[in-house]
Amino acid sequence: MIYSVSFSKPVSDIEEKLGKAYKKIKIKLDTASSLESRYFCEMFTEKQVFHKKMSEAEVTGFIENHAGKTFKNAVLRTENKEITYLANKKGKITKLEKELKSENLSQKTVGGGTAVNRLLSAGKKKNYLIPEGNPVPFLIMTGVMTPEGKVISSRYDKFRQINRFLEFIDDILPSVLKHKEDNEPVRIADFGCGKSYLTFAVHYLLTEIRHIPCEIEGLDLKKDVIEYCNKIASDLNLQGIRFSTGDISDYSGEKAPDIVITLHACDTATDYALEYAVSKKAGAVLSVPCCQHEVNTQLQKKEKPVSDEAMAPLLKWGIIREKFSSLVTDVLRGEYLEKSGYSVQMLEFIDMEHTPKNILIRAVRKQGPENQEAEKEALSLSGALGISPEIMKNF
């Protein structure tokens, strides 16, 4: 028996096929109904929702005619299976099947039921934005999940990192959206995107979980990496996401971004990204800096790198100086963002056991004048250390 089915990612001519430009359709079994038409169907357009009752035969026929065809994504749940239909740009349909254990059946919301049983059975499992157990196309394509939705053990740290980052994004979405018009896409620039696990994750969060239109561009210096990312986006027929080869220092996007992401952009590349975000008045910035060599090099070259001899021991040993330099660099970056009118937080991205680069700078633009006190603090710190890193050019 079919318990539920959901359709998303409609084709361009859906209005011609179904009479209206539906964005998604959800069908659920109504267990309280004894009538033949015991399925409840919700059909969503951009601004309206239409309802109708359907029989099991009608639901079965609708699935056959539209899963992977009129709608490129569809998820069907029966008493013992979860079936996902995925269509790529060329129309090829991939069908992924996952067996459901009997004890998991009560976890599904059926006919107006609740998720209490799911919460009780979850135990100590983390309530991730992208949960385990449900196949997610981009995670399958990038080797984090199996087609059945199981996280591959060797990639669990990556899965955890993705979800942690999505929490940081999800928290600041209300602040970004309050400055947007209804149905206006959220624009995101991701500098130094690499293989774009997190870029795809943010796209999934916005489009599939929060149902927010978006335009995302990932930028990286490596041509082969960008080709790889564009191929995944094409194979999954993702809309509103693209990848380009380029240097952060001379990037000039067509439209100002609402959110700027820069994760592990090496050394001064992070500074260029922050400068770009501020110049475009981005609503929010999320940055995990990496390889802060510039300050370390400046401190190492000076005979008397600090004005106070009491601080000299911090620079005596190379490994300590490197860590100290990284912290100083990120402090100056935080001061720059505060000076430019942002509310800044320094957060732990993931546990130290997973990566030494675990400080995330999260900044949300405020209304009001610039913070001159932050500028004074930055100038005082850099002056005391006798350094002039790239970020100080913006003060």
Tab-separated table of C-alpha atoms in Angstrom:
chain	number	residue	atom	x	y	z
A	1	MET	CA	0.000	0.000	0.000
A	2	ILE	CA	1.146	3.522	-0.783
A	3	TYR	CA	1.491	5.662	2.358
A	4	SER	CA	2.724	8.889	0.793
A	5	VAL	CA	4.339	10.375	-2.287
A	6	SER	CA	5.842	13.810	-2.890
A	7	PHE	CA	6.781	15.436	-6.189
A	8	SER	CA	9.219	18.321	-6.737
A	9	LYS	CA	11.409	19.896	-9.444
A	10	PRO	CA	8.698	20.390	-12.101
A	11	VAL	CA	9.576	20.533	-15.807
A	12	SER	CA	9.260	23.835	-17.665
A	13	ASP	CA	6.026	22.914	-19.470
A	14	ILE	CA	4.186	21.615	-16.400
A	15	GLU	CA	1.343	24.112	-16.831
A	16	GLU	CA	0.617	22.626	-20.245
A	17	LYS	CA	0.603	19.104	-18.803
A	18	LEU	CA	-1.327	19.665	-15.570
A	19	GLY	CA	-3.210	22.906	-16.177
A	20	LYS	CA	-1.336	24.916	-13.539
A	21	ALA	CA	2.309	25.748	-12.814
A	22	TYR	CA	2.625	23.486	-9.780
A	23	LYS	CA	5.882	23.721	-7.825
A	24	LYS	CA	5.335	20.594	-5.751
A	25	ILE	CA	2.649	18.038	-4.961
A	26	LYS	CA	2.160	15.993	-1.788
A	27	ILE	CA	-0.166	13.001	-1.492
A	28	LYS	CA	-0.880	11.208	1.797
A	29	LEU	CA	-2.984	8.260	2.858
A	30	ASP	CA	-5.934	9.247	5.054
A	31	THR	CA	-6.278	6.259	7.381
A	32	ALA	CA	-9.397	7.702	8.988
A	33	SER	CA	-11.332	7.585	5.721
A	34	SER	CA	-13.354	4.532	4.750
A	35	LEU	CA	-14.188	5.927	1.323
A	36	GLU	CA	-12.542	4.817	-1.899
A	37	SER	CA	-11.006	8.264	-2.331
A	38	ARG	CA	-8.890	7.944	0.789
A	39	TYR	CA	-5.808	9.876	-0.364
A	40	PHE	CA	-5.440	13.580	0.376
A	41	CYS	CA	-3.540	15.582	-2.253
A	42	GLU	CA	-1.995	19.059	-1.839
A	43	MET	CA	-0.880	20.837	-5.016
A	44	PHE	CA	1.293	23.928	-4.558
A	45	THR	CA	1.752	26.748	-7.055
A	46	GLU	CA	3.888	29.816	-6.365
A	47	LYS	CA	1.191	31.487	-4.239
A	48	GLN	CA	-1.688	29.016	-3.878
A	49	VAL	CA	-2.450	25.523	-2.594
A	50	PHE	CA	-5.112	23.305	-4.178
A	51	HIS	CA	-6.608	20.215	-2.527
A	52	LYS	CA	-8.340	17.126	-3.829
A	53	LYS	CA	-9.193	13.557	-2.878
A	54	MET	CA	-7.775	10.644	-4.865
A	55	SER	CA	-8.307	6.895	-4.971
A	56	GLU	CA	-5.412	4.467	-4.779
A	57	ALA	CA	-5.792	3.734	-8.493
A	58	GLU	CA	-5.610	7.445	-9.269
A	59	VAL	CA	-2.495	7.838	-7.121
A	60	THR	CA	-0.843	4.859	-8.810
A	61	GLY	CA	-1.650	6.272	-12.231
A	62	PHE	CA	-0.392	9.706	-11.264
A	63	ILE	CA	2.923	8.221	-10.123
A	64	GLU	CA	3.339	6.268	-13.362
A	65	ASN	CA	2.622	9.336	-15.484
A	66	HIS	CA	4.560	11.988	-13.587
A	67	ALA	CA	7.343	10.550	-11.349
A	68	GLY	CA	10.628	11.489	-13.015
A	69	LYS	CA	8.726	12.892	-16.001
A	70	THR	CA	6.585	15.912	-15.159
A	71	PHE	CA	8.416	16.167	-11.829
A	72	LYS	CA	12.108	15.325	-11.902
A	73	ASN	CA	12.172	14.309	-8.239
A	74	ALA	CA	9.630	12.078	-6.517
A	75	VAL	CA	9.709	10.120	-3.248
A	76	LEU	CA	7.239	7.259	-2.736
A	77	ARG	CA	6.731	5.411	0.571
A	78	THR	CA	4.938	2.108	0.985
A	79	GLU	CA	4.645	-0.179	4.016
A	80	ASN	CA	8.103	-1.624	3.395
A	81	LYS	CA	9.919	0.568	0.855
A	82	GLU	CA	11.004	4.099	0.123
A	83	ILE	CA	11.437	4.698	-3.606
A	84	THR	CA	13.116	7.806	-5.000
A	85	TYR	CA	12.811	8.828	-8.663
A	86	LEU	CA	15.485	11.192	-10.011
A	87	ALA	CA	15.625	12.556	-13.567
A	88	ASN	CA	18.711	14.241	-14.996
A	89	LYS	CA	18.884	17.017	-17.590
A	90	LYS	CA	18.654	14.527	-20.457
A	91	GLY	CA	15.529	12.905	-19.072
A	92	LYS	CA	17.181	9.721	-17.803
A	93	ILE	CA	15.299	8.463	-14.738
A	94	THR	CA	17.161	6.835	-11.844
A	95	LYS	CA	15.104	4.791	-9.399
A	96	LEU	CA	16.529	4.289	-5.910
A	97	GLU	CA	14.878	1.801	-3.533
A	98	LYS	CA	15.356	1.537	0.211
A	99	GLU	CA	13.925	-1.274	2.330
A	100	LEU	CA	12.124	-0.056	5.466
A	101	LYS	CA	12.290	-2.177	8.589
A	102	SER	CA	8.984	-2.842	10.260
A	103	GLU	CA	9.946	-0.907	13.399
A	104	ASN	CA	10.581	2.163	11.241
A	105	LEU	CA	7.095	2.274	9.746
A	106	SER	CA	5.648	4.085	12.755
A	107	GLN	CA	8.150	6.848	12.167
A	108	LYS	CA	6.313	8.067	9.072
A	109	THR	CA	3.642	10.731	9.382
A	110	VAL	CA	0.527	9.139	7.917
A	111	GLY	CA	-2.985	10.562	7.695
A	112	GLY	CA	-2.338	13.421	10.126
A	113	GLY	CA	-0.303	11.296	12.573
A	114	THR	CA	2.574	12.660	14.648
A	115	ALA	CA	6.318	12.084	14.792
A	116	VAL	CA	6.361	11.082	18.486
A	117	ASN	CA	7.341	7.488	17.761
A	118	ARG	CA	10.210	8.704	15.597
A	119	LEU	CA	11.512	10.917	18.392
A	120	LEU	CA	11.282	8.112	20.919
A	121	SER	CA	13.085	5.634	18.684
A	122	ALA	CA	15.790	8.102	17.722
A	123	GLY	CA	17.398	7.834	21.153
A	124	LYS	CA	20.601	9.777	21.221
A	125	LYS	CA	20.763	10.342	17.487
A	126	LYS	CA	21.439	13.906	16.418
A	127	ASN	CA	18.444	15.678	14.917
A	128	TYR	CA	20.288	16.830	11.797
A	129	LEU	CA	18.799	19.158	9.203
A	130	ILE	CA	19.781	16.468	6.704
A	131	PRO	CA	18.967	13.282	8.628
A	132	GLU	CA	20.448	9.870	8.155
A	133	GLY	CA	18.389	7.241	6.409
A	134	ASN	CA	16.836	9.301	3.617
A	135	PRO	CA	18.742	9.294	0.303
A	136	VAL	CA	19.971	12.760	-0.667
A	137	PRO	CA	21.027	12.943	-4.324
A	138	PHE	CA	24.074	15.230	-3.956
A	139	LEU	CA	25.394	13.187	-1.008
A	140	ILE	CA	25.042	10.023	-3.065
A	141	MET	CA	26.833	11.615	-6.042
A	142	THR	CA	29.700	12.882	-3.854
A	143	GLY	CA	30.207	9.542	-2.107
A	144	VAL	CA	28.946	10.508	1.356
A	145	MET	CA	25.817	8.323	1.235
A	146	THR	CA	24.877	5.017	-0.303
A	147	PRO	CA	21.840	4.969	-2.654
A	148	GLU	CA	19.851	3.629	0.313
A	149	GLY	CA	20.619	6.718	2.387
A	150	LYS	CA	23.195	5.166	4.701
A	151	VAL	CA	26.145	7.414	5.547
A	152	ILE	CA	29.399	5.717	4.557
A	153	SER	CA	31.407	5.212	7.746
A	154	SER	CA	34.599	6.773	6.391
A	155	ARG	CA	32.640	9.901	5.374
A	156	TYR	CA	30.719	10.410	8.582
A	157	ASP	CA	32.913	13.339	9.638
A	158	LYS	CA	32.059	15.053	6.356
A	159	PHE	CA	28.353	14.336	6.911
A	160	ARG	CA	28.578	15.821	10.394
A	161	GLN	CA	30.485	18.862	9.121
A	162	ILE	CA	27.842	19.500	6.459
A	163	ASN	CA	25.032	19.449	8.991
A	164	ARG	CA	26.916	21.644	11.427
A	165	PHE	CA	27.464	24.246	8.737
A	166	LEU	CA	23.806	24.151	7.726
A	167	GLU	CA	22.876	24.975	11.319
A	168	PHE	CA	25.004	28.125	11.092
A	169	ILE	CA	23.301	29.097	7.819
A	170	ASP	CA	19.806	28.271	9.041
A	171	ASP	CA	20.238	30.480	12.116
A	172	ILE	CA	20.927	33.627	10.097
A	173	LEU	CA	18.348	33.078	7.319
A	174	PRO	CA	15.627	35.120	9.089
A	175	SER	CA	17.983	38.113	9.316
A	176	VAL	CA	18.767	37.845	5.607
A	177	LEU	CA	15.195	37.231	4.455
A	178	LYS	CA	13.706	40.238	6.250
A	179	HIS	CA	15.490	42.456	3.718
A	180	LYS	CA	14.224	40.460	0.720
A	181	GLU	CA	11.033	40.792	-1.311
A	182	ASP	CA	8.671	37.803	-1.394
A	183	ASN	CA	9.901	35.103	-3.792
A	184	GLU	CA	13.092	37.060	-4.512
A	185	PRO	CA	15.981	34.540	-4.603
A	186	VAL	CA	18.637	34.528	-1.911
A	187	ARG	CA	21.954	35.162	-3.669
A	188	ILE	CA	25.053	33.424	-2.352
A	189	ALA	CA	28.712	33.659	-3.384
A	190	ASP	CA	30.903	30.775	-2.206
A	191	PHE	CA	34.587	31.647	-2.582
A	192	GLY	CA	37.102	28.809	-2.691
A	193	CYS	CA	34.294	26.276	-3.005
A	194	GLY	CA	36.531	23.275	-3.760
A	195	LYS	CA	34.482	20.121	-4.351
A	196	SER	CA	31.463	22.031	-3.021
A	197	TYR	CA	30.023	19.600	-0.497
A	198	LEU	CA	28.840	22.581	1.538
A	199	THR	CA	27.745	24.561	-1.530
A	200	PHE	CA	25.444	21.736	-2.602
A	201	ALA	CA	24.303	21.352	1.008
A	202	VAL	CA	23.278	25.014	1.245
A	203	HIS	CA	21.389	24.690	-2.056
A	204	TYR	CA	19.611	21.599	-0.683
A	205	LEU	CA	18.755	23.397	2.569
A	206	LEU	CA	17.235	26.359	0.761
A	207	THR	CA	15.396	24.541	-2.029
A	208	GLU	CA	14.367	21.211	-0.488
A	209	ILE	CA	14.087	21.917	3.250
A	210	ARG	CA	13.180	25.608	3.516
A	211	HIS	CA	11.688	25.987	-0.004
A	212	ILE	CA	13.429	29.306	-0.586
A	213	PRO	CA	14.471	30.254	-4.151
A	214	CYS	CA	18.192	30.859	-4.484
A	215	GLU	CA	21.016	31.731	-6.841
A	216	ILE	CA	24.370	30.300	-5.794
A	217	GLU	CA	27.747	30.698	-7.475
A	218	GLY	CA	30.796	28.714	-6.401
A	219	LEU	CA	34.228	30.078	-7.323
A	220	ASP	CA	37.544	28.239	-7.293
A	221	LEU	CA	40.929	28.467	-8.994
A	222	LYS	CA	41.018	24.792	-10.019
A	223	LYS	CA	39.451	24.197	-13.417
A	224	ASP	CA	39.080	20.426	-12.954
A	225	VAL	CA	37.259	20.922	-9.644
A	226	ILE	CA	34.830	23.401	-11.213
A	227	GLU	CA	34.140	20.995	-14.091
A	228	TYR	CA	33.448	18.255	-11.540
A	229	CYS	CA	30.987	20.459	-9.626
A	230	ASN	CA	29.190	21.643	-12.761
A	231	LYS	CA	28.795	18.022	-13.876
A	232	ILE	CA	27.137	17.078	-10.582
A	233	ALA	CA	24.804	20.066	-10.837
A	234	SER	CA	23.944	19.095	-14.415
A	235	ASP	CA	23.455	15.387	-13.663
A	236	LEU	CA	21.108	16.225	-10.789
A	237	ASN	CA	19.402	18.935	-12.849
A	238	LEU	CA	19.853	21.473	-10.040
A	239	GLN	CA	18.506	24.921	-10.753
A	240	GLY	CA	19.962	28.148	-9.389
A	241	ILE	CA	23.498	26.898	-8.828
A	242	ARG	CA	26.603	27.292	-10.965
A	243	PHE	CA	30.370	27.070	-10.626
A	244	SER	CA	33.059	29.268	-12.174
A	245	THR	CA	36.838	29.286	-12.369
A	246	GLY	CA	38.328	32.489	-10.996
A	247	ASP	CA	40.374	34.343	-8.394
A	248	ILE	CA	38.678	35.907	-5.386
A	249	SER	CA	40.927	38.970	-5.568
A	250	ASP	CA	39.490	40.126	-8.913
A	251	TYR	CA	35.993	38.621	-8.741
A	252	SER	CA	33.138	40.862	-9.839
A	253	GLY	CA	29.716	39.258	-9.653
A	254	GLU	CA	26.777	40.519	-11.702
A	255	LYS	CA	24.528	40.904	-8.654
A	256	ALA	CA	25.382	41.722	-5.045
A	257	PRO	CA	25.196	38.607	-2.847
A	258	ASP	CA	23.031	38.318	0.258
A	259	ILE	CA	25.430	35.822	1.813
A	260	VAL	CA	29.168	35.389	1.248
A	261	ILE	CA	30.766	32.083	2.193
A	262	THR	CA	34.499	31.551	2.321
A	263	LEU	CA	35.677	28.243	3.767
A	264	HIS	CA	39.369	27.459	3.988
A	265	ALA	CA	40.319	30.127	1.456
A	266	CYS	CA	44.094	30.235	1.836
A	267	ASP	CA	45.828	33.141	3.599
A	268	THR	CA	44.901	36.577	2.160
A	269	ALA	CA	42.189	35.087	-0.094
A	270	THR	CA	39.927	35.238	2.957
A	271	ASP	CA	40.665	38.974	3.288
A	272	TYR	CA	39.710	39.605	-0.337
A	273	ALA	CA	36.451	37.713	0.211
A	274	LEU	CA	35.605	39.733	3.322
A	275	GLU	CA	36.435	42.979	1.544
A	276	TYR	CA	34.128	41.969	-1.325
A	277	ALA	CA	31.311	41.094	1.095
A	278	VAL	CA	31.571	44.443	2.857
A	279	SER	CA	31.810	46.426	-0.398
A	280	LYS	CA	28.616	44.741	-1.664
A	281	LYS	CA	26.859	45.152	1.695
A	282	ALA	CA	26.196	41.410	1.943
A	283	GLY	CA	23.598	40.576	4.567
A	284	ALA	CA	25.746	37.877	6.147
A	285	VAL	CA	29.242	36.407	5.990
A	286	LEU	CA	30.407	32.939	7.031
A	287	SER	CA	34.139	32.394	6.946
A	288	VAL	CA	36.444	29.622	8.125
A	289	PRO	CA	39.939	31.064	7.540
A	290	CYS	CA	42.900	28.908	6.610
A	291	CYS	CA	46.684	29.121	6.302
A	292	GLN	CA	47.155	32.525	7.924
A	293	HIS	CA	50.817	32.816	6.840
A	294	GLU	CA	50.965	36.571	6.307
A	295	VAL	CA	51.089	37.706	9.938
A	296	ASN	CA	53.351	34.802	10.889
A	297	THR	CA	55.841	35.873	8.209
A	298	GLN	CA	55.750	39.507	9.316
A	299	LEU	CA	56.314	38.589	12.955
A	300	GLN	CA	59.136	36.205	12.070
A	301	LYS	CA	61.059	38.837	10.068
A	302	LYS	CA	61.049	41.531	12.741
A	303	GLU	CA	63.917	41.747	15.216
A	304	LYS	CA	61.549	43.140	17.855
A	305	PRO	CA	58.145	42.087	16.653
A	306	VAL	CA	56.242	43.308	19.685
A	307	SER	CA	56.370	46.492	21.720
A	308	ASP	CA	55.972	44.640	25.006
A	309	GLU	CA	58.783	42.221	25.777
A	310	ALA	CA	56.419	40.250	27.999
A	311	MET	CA	54.717	38.966	24.818
A	312	ALA	CA	57.978	37.733	23.278
A	313	PRO	CA	57.573	34.141	24.552
A	314	LEU	CA	54.438	33.819	22.377
A	315	LEU	CA	56.681	34.179	19.346
A	316	LYS	CA	59.681	32.185	20.548
A	317	TRP	CA	58.666	28.784	19.146
A	318	GLY	CA	57.474	28.352	15.581
A	319	ILE	CA	54.391	26.243	16.296
A	320	ILE	CA	53.197	28.676	18.997
A	321	ARG	CA	53.891	31.685	16.782
A	322	GLU	CA	51.874	30.081	13.986
A	323	LYS	CA	48.836	29.548	16.220
A	324	PHE	CA	49.196	33.019	17.722
A	325	SER	CA	49.411	34.531	14.244
A	326	SER	CA	46.263	32.725	13.167
A	327	LEU	CA	44.333	34.055	16.152
A	328	VAL	CA	45.621	37.598	15.621
A	329	THR	CA	44.637	37.465	11.944
A	330	ASP	CA	41.111	36.309	12.741
A	331	VAL	CA	40.732	38.929	15.483
A	332	LEU	CA	41.637	41.663	12.994
A	333	ARG	CA	39.154	40.220	10.506
A	334	GLY	CA	36.448	40.256	13.146
A	335	GLU	CA	37.299	43.864	14.020
A	336	TYR	CA	37.102	44.811	10.323
A	337	LEU	CA	33.625	43.327	10.012
A	338	GLU	CA	32.470	45.018	13.230
A	339	LYS	CA	33.907	48.333	12.053
A	340	SER	CA	31.928	47.878	8.808
A	341	GLY	CA	28.611	47.527	10.594
A	342	TYR	CA	28.319	43.774	11.209
A	343	SER	CA	27.453	41.857	14.344
A	344	VAL	CA	30.274	39.284	14.641
A	345	GLN	CA	30.499	35.908	16.343
A	346	MET	CA	33.510	33.599	16.592
A	347	LEU	CA	32.167	30.051	16.667
A	348	GLU	CA	33.569	26.535	16.826
A	349	PHE	CA	32.858	24.952	13.463
A	350	ILE	CA	33.479	21.324	14.432
A	351	ASP	CA	35.502	19.605	17.156
A	352	MET	CA	39.268	19.984	17.124
A	353	GLU	CA	39.673	16.244	16.549
A	354	HIS	CA	38.259	16.670	13.039
A	355	THR	CA	40.253	19.694	11.850
A	356	PRO	CA	42.638	22.263	13.374
A	357	LYS	CA	40.920	24.986	11.320
A	358	ASN	CA	37.766	25.105	13.392
A	359	ILE	CA	37.032	28.800	13.971
A	360	LEU	CA	34.088	30.113	11.997
A	361	ILE	CA	33.560	33.852	11.720
A	362	ARG	CA	29.854	34.568	11.348
A	363	ALA	CA	28.792	38.150	10.693
A	364	VAL	CA	25.323	39.583	10.112
A	365	ARG	CA	24.891	43.099	8.792
A	366	LYS	CA	23.211	45.561	11.164
A	367	GLN	CA	21.381	48.795	10.509
A	368	GLY	CA	23.275	51.822	11.793
A	369	PRO	CA	26.659	53.572	11.665
A	370	GLU	CA	30.047	51.899	11.477
A	371	ASN	CA	31.750	50.841	14.695
A	372	GLN	CA	34.680	53.207	15.193
A	373	GLU	CA	35.718	51.496	18.425
A	374	ALA	CA	36.483	48.301	16.496
A	375	GLU	CA	38.774	50.291	14.207
A	376	LYS	CA	40.653	51.722	17.197
A	377	GLU	CA	41.115	48.237	18.674
A	378	ALA	CA	42.450	46.832	15.397
A	379	LEU	CA	44.898	49.690	14.914
A	380	SER	CA	46.081	49.343	18.500
A	381	LEU	CA	46.671	45.602	18.180
A	382	SER	CA	48.453	45.739	14.822
A	383	GLY	CA	50.537	48.678	16.015
A	384	ALA	CA	51.602	46.885	19.189
A	385	LEU	CA	52.712	43.877	17.146
A	386	GLY	CA	54.339	45.968	14.444
A	387	ILE	CA	52.446	44.263	11.639
A	388	SER	CA	50.451	45.453	8.626
A	389	PRO	CA	48.503	42.516	7.142
A	390	GLU	CA	46.249	42.727	4.087
A	391	ILE	CA	43.078	43.164	6.130
A	392	MET	CA	44.418	46.387	7.716
A	393	LYS	CA	44.319	48.118	4.326
A	394	ASN	CA	40.569	48.319	4.746
A	395	PHE	CA	40.674	50.396	7.951
